[in-house]
Amino acid sequence: MRARTLILVVLLAALALFAAINWQAFVAPTPLSLIVTQVQAPLGLIMLGFTVAIATAFLIFIVYMQTSVVFELRRQARALEAQRELADSAEASRFTELREYLARELSSLRTGTQPGNELQIKLDQLQRDLREEIHTAGNTLAAYIGELEERLERRELSPADRRSH
């Protein structure tokens, strides 16, 4: 049993025990005002009836909420399963397309429709481009280093030395 359920059962048992012990006070008639008139009725029974009515209303509300949550969860589970099946089928079609593409590419490589020279030409071009980029980066770096050396030399010269230069 959950702690909340146990506390609720203990409280209801305590209320029932209290009502049983004080039953005479619960059923004793008391003058009650209904604003326009006054009647003799057992106040304890009326209050106990209201307590039972409120508890019943809350129980009905709890059952309604749990039922609506269960229905919503089932609806979402069905929607999630439909989305999962859709994703699985899309994934399967992608795998099929990939398999077909790879099979076509492998067959074209086997038959030699794509000459090896074309690949070699592309690799040579990439190598030339890479060497050019490295050369450009080296020149840029050398220029930056030269500029920094010049700045350092200027700082090392005192104001008197600057006038003589």
PDB file of C-alpha atoms in Angstrom:
ATOM      1  CA  MET A   1       0.000   0.000   0.000  1.00  0.00           C
ATOM      2  CA  ARG A   2       1.173   3.498  -0.716  1.00  0.00           C
ATOM      3  CA  ALA A   3       1.727   5.907   2.146  1.00  0.00           C
ATOM      4  CA  ARG A   4      -1.044   8.227   0.927  1.00  0.00           C
ATOM      5  CA  THR A   5      -3.552   5.382   0.750  1.00  0.00           C
ATOM      6  CA  LEU A   6      -2.560   4.164   4.195  1.00  0.00           C
ATOM      7  CA  ILE A   7      -2.983   7.663   5.680  1.00  0.00           C
ATOM      8  CA  LEU A   8      -6.378   8.021   4.008  1.00  0.00           C
ATOM      9  CA  VAL A   9      -7.565   4.639   5.361  1.00  0.00           C
ATOM     10  CA  VAL A  10      -6.333   5.527   8.862  1.00  0.00           C
ATOM     11  CA  LEU A  11      -8.137   8.888   8.751  1.00  0.00           C
ATOM     12  CA  LEU A  12     -11.389   7.281   7.564  1.00  0.00           C
ATOM     13  CA  ALA A  13     -11.132   4.628  10.279  1.00  0.00           C
ATOM     14  CA  ALA A  14     -10.529   7.353  12.903  1.00  0.00           C
ATOM     15  CA  LEU A  15     -13.601   9.253  11.657  1.00  0.00           C
ATOM     16  CA  ALA A  16     -15.734   6.085  11.810  1.00  0.00           C
ATOM     17  CA  LEU A  17     -14.461   5.304  15.310  1.00  0.00           C
ATOM     18  CA  PHE A  18     -15.150   8.882  16.448  1.00  0.00           C
ATOM     19  CA  ALA A  19     -18.691   8.716  15.028  1.00  0.00           C
ATOM     20  CA  ALA A  20     -19.331   5.333  16.688  1.00  0.00           C
ATOM     21  CA  ILE A  21     -18.067   6.465  20.093  1.00  0.00           C
ATOM     22  CA  ASN A  22     -20.042   9.720  19.996  1.00  0.00           C
ATOM     23  CA  TRP A  23     -23.139   8.340  18.241  1.00  0.00           C
ATOM     24  CA  GLN A  24     -25.500   9.762  20.875  1.00  0.00           C
ATOM     25  CA  ALA A  25     -24.125  13.258  20.273  1.00  0.00           C
ATOM     26  CA  PHE A  26     -24.369  12.752  16.509  1.00  0.00           C
ATOM     27  CA  VAL A  27     -28.070  11.844  16.625  1.00  0.00           C
ATOM     28  CA  ALA A  28     -29.077  14.332  19.340  1.00  0.00           C
ATOM     29  CA  PRO A  29     -31.525  16.860  17.892  1.00  0.00           C
ATOM     30  CA  THR A  30     -30.265  20.423  17.800  1.00  0.00           C
ATOM     31  CA  PRO A  31     -32.085  23.600  16.810  1.00  0.00           C
ATOM     32  CA  LEU A  32     -30.742  24.601  13.366  1.00  0.00           C
ATOM     33  CA  SER A  33     -31.378  27.880  11.562  1.00  0.00           C
ATOM     34  CA  LEU A  34     -32.217  27.772   7.855  1.00  0.00           C
ATOM     35  CA  ILE A  35     -32.306  31.599   7.643  1.00  0.00           C
ATOM     36  CA  VAL A  36     -36.096  31.739   7.105  1.00  0.00           C
ATOM     37  CA  THR A  37     -37.053  29.106   9.651  1.00  0.00           C
ATOM     38  CA  GLN A  38     -35.650  27.029  12.458  1.00  0.00           C
ATOM     39  CA  VAL A  39     -35.781  23.210  12.608  1.00  0.00           C
ATOM     40  CA  GLN A  40     -34.793  20.463  15.045  1.00  0.00           C
ATOM     41  CA  ALA A  41     -32.317  18.004  13.412  1.00  0.00           C
ATOM     42  CA  PRO A  42     -29.242  15.990  14.386  1.00  0.00           C
ATOM     43  CA  LEU A  43     -26.344  18.287  13.493  1.00  0.00           C
ATOM     44  CA  GLY A  44     -23.786  15.472  13.778  1.00  0.00           C
ATOM     45  CA  LEU A  45     -25.587  13.325  11.198  1.00  0.00           C
ATOM     46  CA  ILE A  46     -25.928  16.275   8.832  1.00  0.00           C
ATOM     47  CA  MET A  47     -22.200  17.085   9.091  1.00  0.00           C
ATOM     48  CA  LEU A  48     -21.320  13.382   8.731  1.00  0.00           C
ATOM     49  CA  GLY A  49     -23.544  13.230   5.634  1.00  0.00           C
ATOM     50  CA  PHE A  50     -21.784  16.275   4.136  1.00  0.00           C
ATOM     51  CA  THR A  51     -18.410  14.662   4.862  1.00  0.00           C
ATOM     52  CA  VAL A  52     -19.487  11.447   3.128  1.00  0.00           C
ATOM     53  CA  ALA A  53     -20.916  13.417   0.176  1.00  0.00           C
ATOM     54  CA  ILE A  54     -17.709  15.422  -0.270  1.00  0.00           C
ATOM     55  CA  ALA A  55     -15.578  12.267   0.016  1.00  0.00           C
ATOM     56  CA  THR A  56     -17.768  10.539  -2.572  1.00  0.00           C
ATOM     57  CA  ALA A  57     -17.510  13.534  -4.918  1.00  0.00           C
ATOM     58  CA  PHE A  58     -13.723  13.503  -4.618  1.00  0.00           C
ATOM     59  CA  LEU A  59     -13.580   9.763  -5.272  1.00  0.00           C
ATOM     60  CA  ILE A  60     -15.729  10.165  -8.382  1.00  0.00           C
ATOM     61  CA  PHE A  61     -13.464  13.004  -9.533  1.00  0.00           C
ATOM     62  CA  ILE A  62     -10.340  10.884  -8.948  1.00  0.00           C
ATOM     63  CA  VAL A  63     -11.819   7.973 -10.905  1.00  0.00           C
ATOM     64  CA  TYR A  64     -12.773  10.331 -13.729  1.00  0.00           C
ATOM     65  CA  MET A  65      -9.267  11.846 -13.839  1.00  0.00           C
ATOM     66  CA  GLN A  66      -7.553   8.447 -13.789  1.00  0.00           C
ATOM     67  CA  THR A  67      -9.841   7.158 -16.526  1.00  0.00           C
ATOM     68  CA  SER A  68      -9.174  10.177 -18.732  1.00  0.00           C
ATOM     69  CA  VAL A  69      -5.413   9.839 -18.150  1.00  0.00           C
ATOM     70  CA  VAL A  70      -5.528   6.132 -19.065  1.00  0.00           C
ATOM     71  CA  PHE A  71      -7.463   6.891 -22.262  1.00  0.00           C
ATOM     72  CA  GLU A  72      -5.031   9.677 -23.160  1.00  0.00           C
ATOM     73  CA  LEU A  73      -2.055   7.401 -22.539  1.00  0.00           C
ATOM     74  CA  ARG A  74      -3.562   4.708 -24.747  1.00  0.00           C
ATOM     75  CA  ARG A  75      -4.226   7.244 -27.497  1.00  0.00           C
ATOM     76  CA  GLN A  76      -0.663   8.534 -27.296  1.00  0.00           C
ATOM     77  CA  ALA A  77       0.723   4.986 -27.252  1.00  0.00           C
ATOM     78  CA  ARG A  78      -1.200   4.204 -30.456  1.00  0.00           C
ATOM     79  CA  ALA A  79       0.044   7.410 -32.078  1.00  0.00           C
ATOM     80  CA  LEU A  80       3.601   6.659 -30.944  1.00  0.00           C
ATOM     81  CA  GLU A  81       3.407   3.136 -32.339  1.00  0.00           C
ATOM     82  CA  ALA A  82       2.119   4.485 -35.663  1.00  0.00           C
ATOM     83  CA  GLN A  83       5.002   6.974 -35.789  1.00  0.00           C
ATOM     84  CA  ARG A  84       7.477   4.230 -34.905  1.00  0.00           C
ATOM     85  CA  GLU A  85       6.166   2.028 -37.722  1.00  0.00           C
ATOM     86  CA  LEU A  86       6.360   4.970 -40.122  1.00  0.00           C
ATOM     87  CA  ALA A  87       9.960   5.673 -39.087  1.00  0.00           C
ATOM     88  CA  ASP A  88      10.863   1.985 -39.397  1.00  0.00           C
ATOM     89  CA  SER A  89       9.430   1.794 -42.900  1.00  0.00           C
ATOM     90  CA  ALA A  90      11.233   4.999 -43.902  1.00  0.00           C
ATOM     91  CA  GLU A  91      14.472   3.623 -42.492  1.00  0.00           C
ATOM     92  CA  ALA A  92      13.972   0.351 -44.347  1.00  0.00           C
ATOM     93  CA  SER A  93      13.407   2.200 -47.611  1.00  0.00           C
ATOM     94  CA  ARG A  94      16.577   4.232 -47.028  1.00  0.00           C
ATOM     95  CA  PHE A  95      18.545   1.048 -46.441  1.00  0.00           C
ATOM     96  CA  THR A  96      17.091  -0.449 -49.612  1.00  0.00           C
ATOM     97  CA  GLU A  97      18.031   2.656 -51.600  1.00  0.00           C
ATOM     98  CA  LEU A  98      21.529   2.624 -50.111  1.00  0.00           C
ATOM     99  CA  ARG A  99      21.937  -1.058 -50.905  1.00  0.00           C
ATOM    100  CA  GLU A 100      20.827  -0.453 -54.509  1.00  0.00           C
ATOM    101  CA  TYR A 101      23.166   2.530 -54.862  1.00  0.00           C
ATOM    102  CA  LEU A 102      26.117   0.571 -53.492  1.00  0.00           C
ATOM    103  CA  ALA A 103      25.323  -2.353 -55.779  1.00  0.00           C
ATOM    104  CA  ARG A 104      25.249   0.003 -58.797  1.00  0.00           C
ATOM    105  CA  GLU A 105      28.504   1.645 -57.775  1.00  0.00           C
ATOM    106  CA  LEU A 106      30.227  -1.681 -57.172  1.00  0.00           C
ATOM    107  CA  SER A 107      29.048  -3.017 -60.509  1.00  0.00           C
ATOM    108  CA  SER A 108      30.243   0.131 -62.274  1.00  0.00           C
ATOM    109  CA  LEU A 109      33.648  -0.235 -60.593  1.00  0.00           C
ATOM    110  CA  ARG A 110      33.833  -3.886 -61.648  1.00  0.00           C
ATOM    111  CA  THR A 111      32.959  -3.124 -65.242  1.00  0.00           C
ATOM    112  CA  GLY A 112      35.416  -0.238 -65.320  1.00  0.00           C
ATOM    113  CA  THR A 113      33.016   2.437 -66.530  1.00  0.00           C
ATOM    114  CA  GLN A 114      34.837   4.905 -64.312  1.00  0.00           C
ATOM    115  CA  PRO A 115      38.486   4.993 -65.335  1.00  0.00           C
ATOM    116  CA  GLY A 116      41.133   5.089 -62.624  1.00  0.00           C
ATOM    117  CA  ASN A 117      42.816   8.015 -64.412  1.00  0.00           C
ATOM    118  CA  GLU A 118      39.895  10.283 -63.559  1.00  0.00           C
ATOM    119  CA  LEU A 119      40.343   9.551 -59.864  1.00  0.00           C
ATOM    120  CA  GLN A 120      44.106  10.093 -60.151  1.00  0.00           C
ATOM    121  CA  ILE A 121      43.542  13.436 -61.902  1.00  0.00           C
ATOM    122  CA  LYS A 122      41.228  14.567 -59.109  1.00  0.00           C
ATOM    123  CA  LEU A 123      43.719  13.491 -56.442  1.00  0.00           C
ATOM    124  CA  ASP A 124      46.556  15.359 -58.218  1.00  0.00           C
ATOM    125  CA  GLN A 125      44.419  18.512 -58.432  1.00  0.00           C
ATOM    126  CA  LEU A 126      43.580  18.277 -54.739  1.00  0.00           C
ATOM    127  CA  GLN A 127      47.250  17.810 -53.901  1.00  0.00           C
ATOM    128  CA  ARG A 128      48.212  20.896 -55.951  1.00  0.00           C
ATOM    129  CA  ASP A 129      45.465  22.934 -54.256  1.00  0.00           C
ATOM    130  CA  LEU A 130      46.635  21.779 -50.831  1.00  0.00           C
ATOM    131  CA  ARG A 131      50.262  22.704 -51.568  1.00  0.00           C
ATOM    132  CA  GLU A 132      49.170  26.118 -52.769  1.00  0.00           C
ATOM    133  CA  GLU A 133      47.123  26.708 -49.611  1.00  0.00           C
ATOM    134  CA  ILE A 134      50.078  25.625 -47.438  1.00  0.00           C
ATOM    135  CA  HIS A 135      52.401  27.968 -49.339  1.00  0.00           C
ATOM    136  CA  THR A 136      49.956  30.873 -48.934  1.00  0.00           C
ATOM    137  CA  ALA A 137      49.523  30.145 -45.227  1.00  0.00           C
ATOM    138  CA  GLY A 138      53.321  30.030 -44.797  1.00  0.00           C
ATOM    139  CA  ASN A 139      53.741  33.403 -46.531  1.00  0.00           C
ATOM    140  CA  THR A 140      51.004  34.936 -44.379  1.00  0.00           C
ATOM    141  CA  LEU A 141      52.584  33.535 -41.214  1.00  0.00           C
ATOM    142  CA  ALA A 142      56.020  34.849 -42.214  1.00  0.00           C
ATOM    143  CA  ALA A 143      54.525  38.301 -42.829  1.00  0.00           C
ATOM    144  CA  TYR A 144      52.876  38.301 -39.396  1.00  0.00           C
ATOM    145  CA  ILE A 145      56.105  37.204 -37.718  1.00  0.00           C
ATOM    146  CA  GLY A 146      58.060  39.930 -39.562  1.00  0.00           C
ATOM    147  CA  GLU A 147      55.544  42.530 -38.461  1.00  0.00           C
ATOM    148  CA  LEU A 148      55.770  41.363 -34.839  1.00  0.00           C
ATOM    149  CA  GLU A 149      59.595  41.459 -34.968  1.00  0.00           C
ATOM    150  CA  GLU A 150      59.457  44.998 -36.313  1.00  0.00           C
ATOM    151  CA  ARG A 151      57.121  46.077 -33.503  1.00  0.00           C
ATOM    152  CA  LEU A 152      59.386  44.502 -30.897  1.00  0.00           C
ATOM    153  CA  GLU A 153      62.453  46.248 -32.346  1.00  0.00           C
ATOM    154  CA  ARG A 154      60.627  49.594 -32.216  1.00  0.00           C
ATOM    155  CA  ARG A 155      59.744  49.059 -28.553  1.00  0.00           C
ATOM    156  CA  GLU A 156      63.291  48.117 -27.654  1.00  0.00           C
ATOM    157  CA  LEU A 157      64.615  51.361 -29.091  1.00  0.00           C
ATOM    158  CA  SER A 158      64.512  54.189 -26.593  1.00  0.00           C
ATOM    159  CA  PRO A 159      63.165  57.606 -27.591  1.00  0.00           C
ATOM    160  CA  ALA A 160      66.744  58.918 -27.897  1.00  0.00           C
ATOM    161  CA  ASP A 161      67.674  56.026 -30.185  1.00  0.00           C
ATOM    162  CA  ARG A 162      64.658  56.701 -32.330  1.00  0.00           C
ATOM    163  CA  ARG A 163      65.775  60.292 -32.941  1.00  0.00           C
ATOM    164  CA  SER A 164      69.168  59.137 -34.143  1.00  0.00           C
ATOM    165  CA  HIS A 165      67.692  56.577 -36.552  1.00  0.00           C
TER     166      HIS A 165
END
